[in-house]
Coordinates of C-alpha atoms in Angstrom, one line a residue:
X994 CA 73.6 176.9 175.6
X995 CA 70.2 175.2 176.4
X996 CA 67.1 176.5 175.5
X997 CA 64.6 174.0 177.3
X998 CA 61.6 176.1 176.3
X999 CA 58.9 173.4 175.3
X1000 CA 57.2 175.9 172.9
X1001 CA 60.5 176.8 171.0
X1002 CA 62.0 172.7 170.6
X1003 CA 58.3 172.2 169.4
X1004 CA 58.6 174.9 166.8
X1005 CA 62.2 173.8 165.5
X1006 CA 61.6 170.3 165.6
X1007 CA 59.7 170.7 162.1
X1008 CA 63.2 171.1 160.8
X1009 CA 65.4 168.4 159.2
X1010 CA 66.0 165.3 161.3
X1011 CA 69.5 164.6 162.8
X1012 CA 71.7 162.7 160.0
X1013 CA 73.6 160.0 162.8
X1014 CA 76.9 158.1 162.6
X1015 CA 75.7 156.0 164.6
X1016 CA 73.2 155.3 168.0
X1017 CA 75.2 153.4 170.6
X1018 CA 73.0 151.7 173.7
X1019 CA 74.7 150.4 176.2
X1020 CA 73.7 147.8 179.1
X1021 CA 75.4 147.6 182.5
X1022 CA 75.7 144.5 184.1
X1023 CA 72.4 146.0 186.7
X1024 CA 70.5 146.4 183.7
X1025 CA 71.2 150.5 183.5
X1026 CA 71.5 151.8 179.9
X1027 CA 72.8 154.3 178.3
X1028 CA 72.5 155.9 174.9
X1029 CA 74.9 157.9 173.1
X1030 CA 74.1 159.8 169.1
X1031 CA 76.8 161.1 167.3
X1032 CA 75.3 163.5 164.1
X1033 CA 76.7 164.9 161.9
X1034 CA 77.9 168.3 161.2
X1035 CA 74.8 170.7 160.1
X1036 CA 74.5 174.0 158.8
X1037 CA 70.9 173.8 160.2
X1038 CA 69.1 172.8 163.5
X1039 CA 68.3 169.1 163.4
X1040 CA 66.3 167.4 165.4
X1041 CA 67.1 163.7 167.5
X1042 CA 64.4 161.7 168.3
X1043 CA 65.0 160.1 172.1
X1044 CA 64.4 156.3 172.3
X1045 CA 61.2 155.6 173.9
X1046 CA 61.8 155.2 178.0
X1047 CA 62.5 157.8 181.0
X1048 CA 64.7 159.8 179.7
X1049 CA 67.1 161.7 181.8
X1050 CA 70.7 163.1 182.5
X1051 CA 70.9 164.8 178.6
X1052 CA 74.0 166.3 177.8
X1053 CA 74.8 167.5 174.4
X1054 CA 79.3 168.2 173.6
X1055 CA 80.6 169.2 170.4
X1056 CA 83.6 167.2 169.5
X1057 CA 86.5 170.1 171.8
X1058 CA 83.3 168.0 174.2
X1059 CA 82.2 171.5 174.8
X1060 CA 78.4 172.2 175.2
X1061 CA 76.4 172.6 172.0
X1062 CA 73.6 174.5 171.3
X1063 CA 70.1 172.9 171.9
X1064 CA 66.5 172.9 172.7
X1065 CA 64.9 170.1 175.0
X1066 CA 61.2 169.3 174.5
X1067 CA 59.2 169.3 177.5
X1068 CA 59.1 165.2 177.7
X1069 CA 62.3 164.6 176.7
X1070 CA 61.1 163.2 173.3
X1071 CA 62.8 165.8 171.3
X1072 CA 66.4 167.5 171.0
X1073 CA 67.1 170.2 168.8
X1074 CA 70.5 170.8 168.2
X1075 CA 71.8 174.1 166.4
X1076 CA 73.8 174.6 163.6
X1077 CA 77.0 173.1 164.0
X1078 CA 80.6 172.8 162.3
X1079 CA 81.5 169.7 164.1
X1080 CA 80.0 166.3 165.2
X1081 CA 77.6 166.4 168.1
X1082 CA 77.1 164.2 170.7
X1083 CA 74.3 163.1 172.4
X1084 CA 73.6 161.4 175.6
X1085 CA 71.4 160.7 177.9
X1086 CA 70.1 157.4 180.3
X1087 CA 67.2 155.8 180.1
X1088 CA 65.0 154.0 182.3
X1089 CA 62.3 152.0 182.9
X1090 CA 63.0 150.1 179.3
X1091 CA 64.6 147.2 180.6
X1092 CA 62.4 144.4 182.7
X1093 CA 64.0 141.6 184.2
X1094 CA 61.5 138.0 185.4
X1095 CA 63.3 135.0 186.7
X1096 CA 66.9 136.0 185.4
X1097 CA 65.8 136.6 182.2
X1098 CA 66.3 140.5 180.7
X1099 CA 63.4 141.7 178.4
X1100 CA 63.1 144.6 176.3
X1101 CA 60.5 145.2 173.8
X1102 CA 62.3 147.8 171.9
X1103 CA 61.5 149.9 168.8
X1104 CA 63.4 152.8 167.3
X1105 CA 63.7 153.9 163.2
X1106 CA 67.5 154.8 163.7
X1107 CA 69.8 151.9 163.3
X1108 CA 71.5 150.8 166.6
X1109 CA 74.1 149.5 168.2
X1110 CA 74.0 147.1 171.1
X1111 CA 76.7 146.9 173.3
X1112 CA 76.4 144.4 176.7
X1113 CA 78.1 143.5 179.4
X1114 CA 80.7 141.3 179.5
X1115 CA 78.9 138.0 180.9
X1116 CA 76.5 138.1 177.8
X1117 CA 77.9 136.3 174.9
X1118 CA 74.2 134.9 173.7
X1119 CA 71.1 137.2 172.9
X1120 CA 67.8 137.0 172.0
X1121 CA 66.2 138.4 169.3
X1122 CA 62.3 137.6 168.9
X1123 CA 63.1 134.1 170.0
X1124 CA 66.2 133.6 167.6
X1125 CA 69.8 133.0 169.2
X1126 CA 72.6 135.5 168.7
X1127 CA 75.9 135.0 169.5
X1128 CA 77.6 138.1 171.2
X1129 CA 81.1 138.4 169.0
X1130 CA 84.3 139.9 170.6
X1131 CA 82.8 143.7 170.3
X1132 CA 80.3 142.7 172.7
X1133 CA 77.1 143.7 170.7
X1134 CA 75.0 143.7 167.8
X1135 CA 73.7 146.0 165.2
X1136 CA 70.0 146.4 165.0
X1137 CA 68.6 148.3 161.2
X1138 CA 65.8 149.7 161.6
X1139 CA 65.1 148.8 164.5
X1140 CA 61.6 146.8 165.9
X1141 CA 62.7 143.5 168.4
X1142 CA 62.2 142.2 171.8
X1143 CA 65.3 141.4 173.1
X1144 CA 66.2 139.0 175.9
X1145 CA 69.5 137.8 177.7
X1146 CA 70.5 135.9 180.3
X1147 CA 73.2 136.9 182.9
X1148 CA 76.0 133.9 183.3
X1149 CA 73.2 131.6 182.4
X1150 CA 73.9 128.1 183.9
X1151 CA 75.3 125.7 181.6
X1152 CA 74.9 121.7 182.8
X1153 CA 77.1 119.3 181.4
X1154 CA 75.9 115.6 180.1
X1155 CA 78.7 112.7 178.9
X1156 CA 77.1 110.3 176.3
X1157 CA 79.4 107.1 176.4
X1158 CA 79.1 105.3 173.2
X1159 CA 81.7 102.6 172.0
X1160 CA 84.1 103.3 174.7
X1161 CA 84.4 106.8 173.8
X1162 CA 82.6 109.5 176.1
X1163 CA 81.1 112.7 174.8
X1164 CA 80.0 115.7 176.2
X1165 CA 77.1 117.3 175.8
X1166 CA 76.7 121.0 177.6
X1167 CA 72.8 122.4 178.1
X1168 CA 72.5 126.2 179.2
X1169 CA 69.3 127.3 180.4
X1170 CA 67.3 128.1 183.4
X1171 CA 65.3 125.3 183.5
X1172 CA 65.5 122.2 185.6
X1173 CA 66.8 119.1 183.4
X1174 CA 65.9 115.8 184.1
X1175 CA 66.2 112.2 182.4
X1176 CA 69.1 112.5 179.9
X1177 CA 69.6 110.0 177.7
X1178 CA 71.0 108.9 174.3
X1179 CA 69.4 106.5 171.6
X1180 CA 71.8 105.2 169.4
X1181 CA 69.2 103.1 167.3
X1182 CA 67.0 105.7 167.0
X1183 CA 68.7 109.0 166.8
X1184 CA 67.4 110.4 169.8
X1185 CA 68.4 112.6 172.4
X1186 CA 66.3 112.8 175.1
X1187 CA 65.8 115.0 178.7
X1188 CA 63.1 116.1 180.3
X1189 CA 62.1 120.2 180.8
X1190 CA 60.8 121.1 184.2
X1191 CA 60.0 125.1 183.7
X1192 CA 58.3 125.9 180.5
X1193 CA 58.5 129.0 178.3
X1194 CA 62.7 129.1 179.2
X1195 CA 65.5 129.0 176.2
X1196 CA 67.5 126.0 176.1
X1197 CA 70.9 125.5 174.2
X1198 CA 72.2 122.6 173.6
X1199 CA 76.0 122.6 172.5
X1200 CA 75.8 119.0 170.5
X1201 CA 79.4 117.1 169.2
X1202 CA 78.6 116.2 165.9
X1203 CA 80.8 113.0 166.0
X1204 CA 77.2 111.9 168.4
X1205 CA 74.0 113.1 166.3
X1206 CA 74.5 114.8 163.0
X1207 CA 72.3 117.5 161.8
X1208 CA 69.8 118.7 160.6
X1209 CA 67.4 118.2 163.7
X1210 CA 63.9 118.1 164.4
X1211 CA 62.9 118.2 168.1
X1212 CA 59.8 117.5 169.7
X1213 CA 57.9 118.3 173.0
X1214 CA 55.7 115.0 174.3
X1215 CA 55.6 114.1 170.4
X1216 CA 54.7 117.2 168.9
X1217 CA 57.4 119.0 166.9
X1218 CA 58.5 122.6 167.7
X1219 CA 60.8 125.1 166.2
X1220 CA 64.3 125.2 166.4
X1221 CA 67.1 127.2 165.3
X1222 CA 70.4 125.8 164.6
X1223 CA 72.6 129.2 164.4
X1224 CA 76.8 127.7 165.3
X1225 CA 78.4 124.9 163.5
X1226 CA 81.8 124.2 163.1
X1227 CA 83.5 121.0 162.5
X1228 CA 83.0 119.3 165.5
X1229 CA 79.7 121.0 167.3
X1230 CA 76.5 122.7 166.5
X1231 CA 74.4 125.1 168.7
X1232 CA 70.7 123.8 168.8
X1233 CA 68.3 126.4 170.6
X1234 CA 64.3 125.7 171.4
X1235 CA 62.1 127.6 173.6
X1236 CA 59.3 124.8 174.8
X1237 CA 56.1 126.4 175.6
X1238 CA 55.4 123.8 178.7
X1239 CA 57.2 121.2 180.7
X1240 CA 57.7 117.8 179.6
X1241 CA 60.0 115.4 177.5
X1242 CA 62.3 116.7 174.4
X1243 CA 63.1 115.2 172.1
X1244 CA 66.1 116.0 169.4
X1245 CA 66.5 113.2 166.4
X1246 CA 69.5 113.6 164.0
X1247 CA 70.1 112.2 160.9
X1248 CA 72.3 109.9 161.8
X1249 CA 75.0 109.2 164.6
X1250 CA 78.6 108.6 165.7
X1251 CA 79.8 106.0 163.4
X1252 CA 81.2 102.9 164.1
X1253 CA 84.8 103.7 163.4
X1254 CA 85.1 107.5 163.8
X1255 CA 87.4 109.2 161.9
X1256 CA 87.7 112.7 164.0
X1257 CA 87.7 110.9 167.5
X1258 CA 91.2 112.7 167.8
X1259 CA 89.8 116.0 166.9
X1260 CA 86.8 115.7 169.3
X1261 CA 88.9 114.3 172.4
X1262 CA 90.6 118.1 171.6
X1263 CA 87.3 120.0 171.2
X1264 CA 85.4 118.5 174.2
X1265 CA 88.3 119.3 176.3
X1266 CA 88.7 122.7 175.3
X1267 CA 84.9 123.2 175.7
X1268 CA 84.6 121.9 179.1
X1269 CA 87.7 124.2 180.1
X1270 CA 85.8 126.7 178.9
X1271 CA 82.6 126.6 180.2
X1272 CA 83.3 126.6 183.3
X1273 CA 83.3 130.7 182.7
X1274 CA 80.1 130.4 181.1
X1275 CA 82.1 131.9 178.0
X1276 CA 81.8 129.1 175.1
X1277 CA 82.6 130.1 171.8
X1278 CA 83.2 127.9 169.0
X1279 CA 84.0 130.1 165.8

C-alpha cells in the first residue's frame, strides 16, 4: 500500500531512520543510474532518505518482492516504510545527477549512508576528488560516508610510446584525452618527457620500471605538480597527474634501466601481455 500523502510521510518521517544493508547505485553505460536500499527488518516505520537528484520510478518489495507499506513525501526526499518482518527494498532512478563535458563523467555527489558504486563495464579507472581508482573485478567501489566528486572516462584512449634503450625497446602506454606530443626519454637525466595539448584532462601513464624507477616528481614548464602513484607491481607503476594548462611534462625517476638488466626476460613478458591487452582499453596489472 502507498500512502503518498505529503502531510502524513512528513509526520512519520520524525521516526527512526532506516537501518541499511547496504545502498547500491548503479551507472549504465548512457550515464542512467539507478539506486537500490535494502533495510532491514523493523518493528517500526523508518524513514530512507533519497539521494539528492530527480527522483523517480519508486518502488518499494518486501523480500516474497511484494509491495510494502510506505509513505512518499511530496518531493521525493523522503520514504517511509512501515513496520515490517522482512528486508525491504528500495528503488528508484535518478536523474539529472550525472554531467558529462568532453567525454569526461562528473558527479559531485554527497550522501551520509555508505554506498556502493557499481559501473559499467568499460570503466576500470575512477576518479575520486582528483585521486585514481582502479575499478576491481566487482566493477565498483565503496564510498563511507559519503562526500566526493567523481569522474570517469568511457574507453578512454590509451596511446602507446616504445623507448629503445640498449637494444632493448620498452613500452610506455599514456591514457587520456588529451593530445600528446614530443615524447622522449633522457637516460642521463632521468627524464621522461611529452608535451600536453588540452589542459585540466587526467593523464596515466603505465611506466616499466626496468626504464625509470620510482618515486617520481613531475613538473609542468618547470614547476612541480601533484601526482599520485596508486599500481605497482614488479615490473610497472601507474603514474596519474591532472596538469592545470598545456605545455611540457616532465616525470624524473630516481634512477633508470641499468646497464645489464636483470628482469629483461620478465619485461619482454609483461610489455607483451600489456600491449595485448590494451588494445580493449582493459589493463590491469594486479
Amino acid at each position: 500500500m502507498v500512502i503518498p500523502s505529503s502531510a502524513l510521510a512528513q509526520e512519520i518521517s520524525f521516526g527512526e531512520k532506516a537501518e541499511h544493508v547496504f545502498v547500491e547505485v548503479s551507472i549504465s553505460q548512457g550515464g542512467e543510474v539507478h539506486v537500490q536500499h535494502k533495510i532491514k527488518p523493523s518493528k517500526t516505520a523508518v524513514e530512507v532518505k533519497t539521494i539528492p537528484g530527480e527522483v523517480s520510478n519508486i518502488e518499494v518489495l518486501n523480500e516474497d518482492e511484494k509491495a510494502a507499506q510506505h509513505a512518499v513525501s511530496g518531493d521525493n526526499r523522503s520514504i517511509v516504510v512501515f513496520p515490517s518482518d522482512s528486508h525491504v527494498y528500495v528503488d528508484y532512478d535518478l536523474g539529472n545527477v550525472l554531467q558529462v563535458d568532453d567525454h569526461v563523467w562528473k558527479w559531485d555527489f554527497r550522501y551520509l549512508e555508505s554506498t556502493n558504486f557499481v559501473f559499467p563495464q568499460s570503466v576500470d579507472l575512477v576518479f575520486v576528488d582528483d585521486r585514481p581508482v582502479m575499478i576491481g573485478e566487482q566493477r565498483g567501489i565503496k564510498c563511507h560516508g559519503c562526500e566526493m566528486v567523481l569522474e570517469y572516462v568511457i574507453d578512454e584512449p590509451v596511446i602507446k610510446k616504445d623507448v629503445e634503450w640498449k637494444q632493448e625497446k620498452f613500452a610506455v602506454f599514456i591514457r587520456t584525452l588529451s593530445q600528446i606530443d614530443g615524447f622522449s626519454f633522457n637516460q642521463p637525466s632521468k627524464t621522461l618527457s611529452f608535451e600536453v595539448k588540452d589542459p585540466n584532462e587526467f593523464v596515466t601513464v603505465l611506466l616499466p620500471l626496468d626504464l625509470l624507477w620510482n618515486p617520481y616528481e613531475v613538473f609542468l614548464e618547470d614547476e612541480k605538480i601533484l601526482d599520485h602513484e596508486y599500481i605497482r607491481n614488479d615490473t610497472h607503476i601507474w603514474l596519474n597527474v591532472k596538469p592545470k594548462s598545456p605545455g611540457t611534462l616532465e616525470i624524473i625517476g630516481t634512477s633508470v634501466v641499468p646497464e645489464f638488466p636483470i628482469l629483461l626476460p620478465i619485461l619482454g613478458i609483461s610489455v607483451a601481455a600489456v600491449i595485448g591487452l590494451q588494445l580493449k582499453y582493459r589493463i590491469n596489472l594486479h
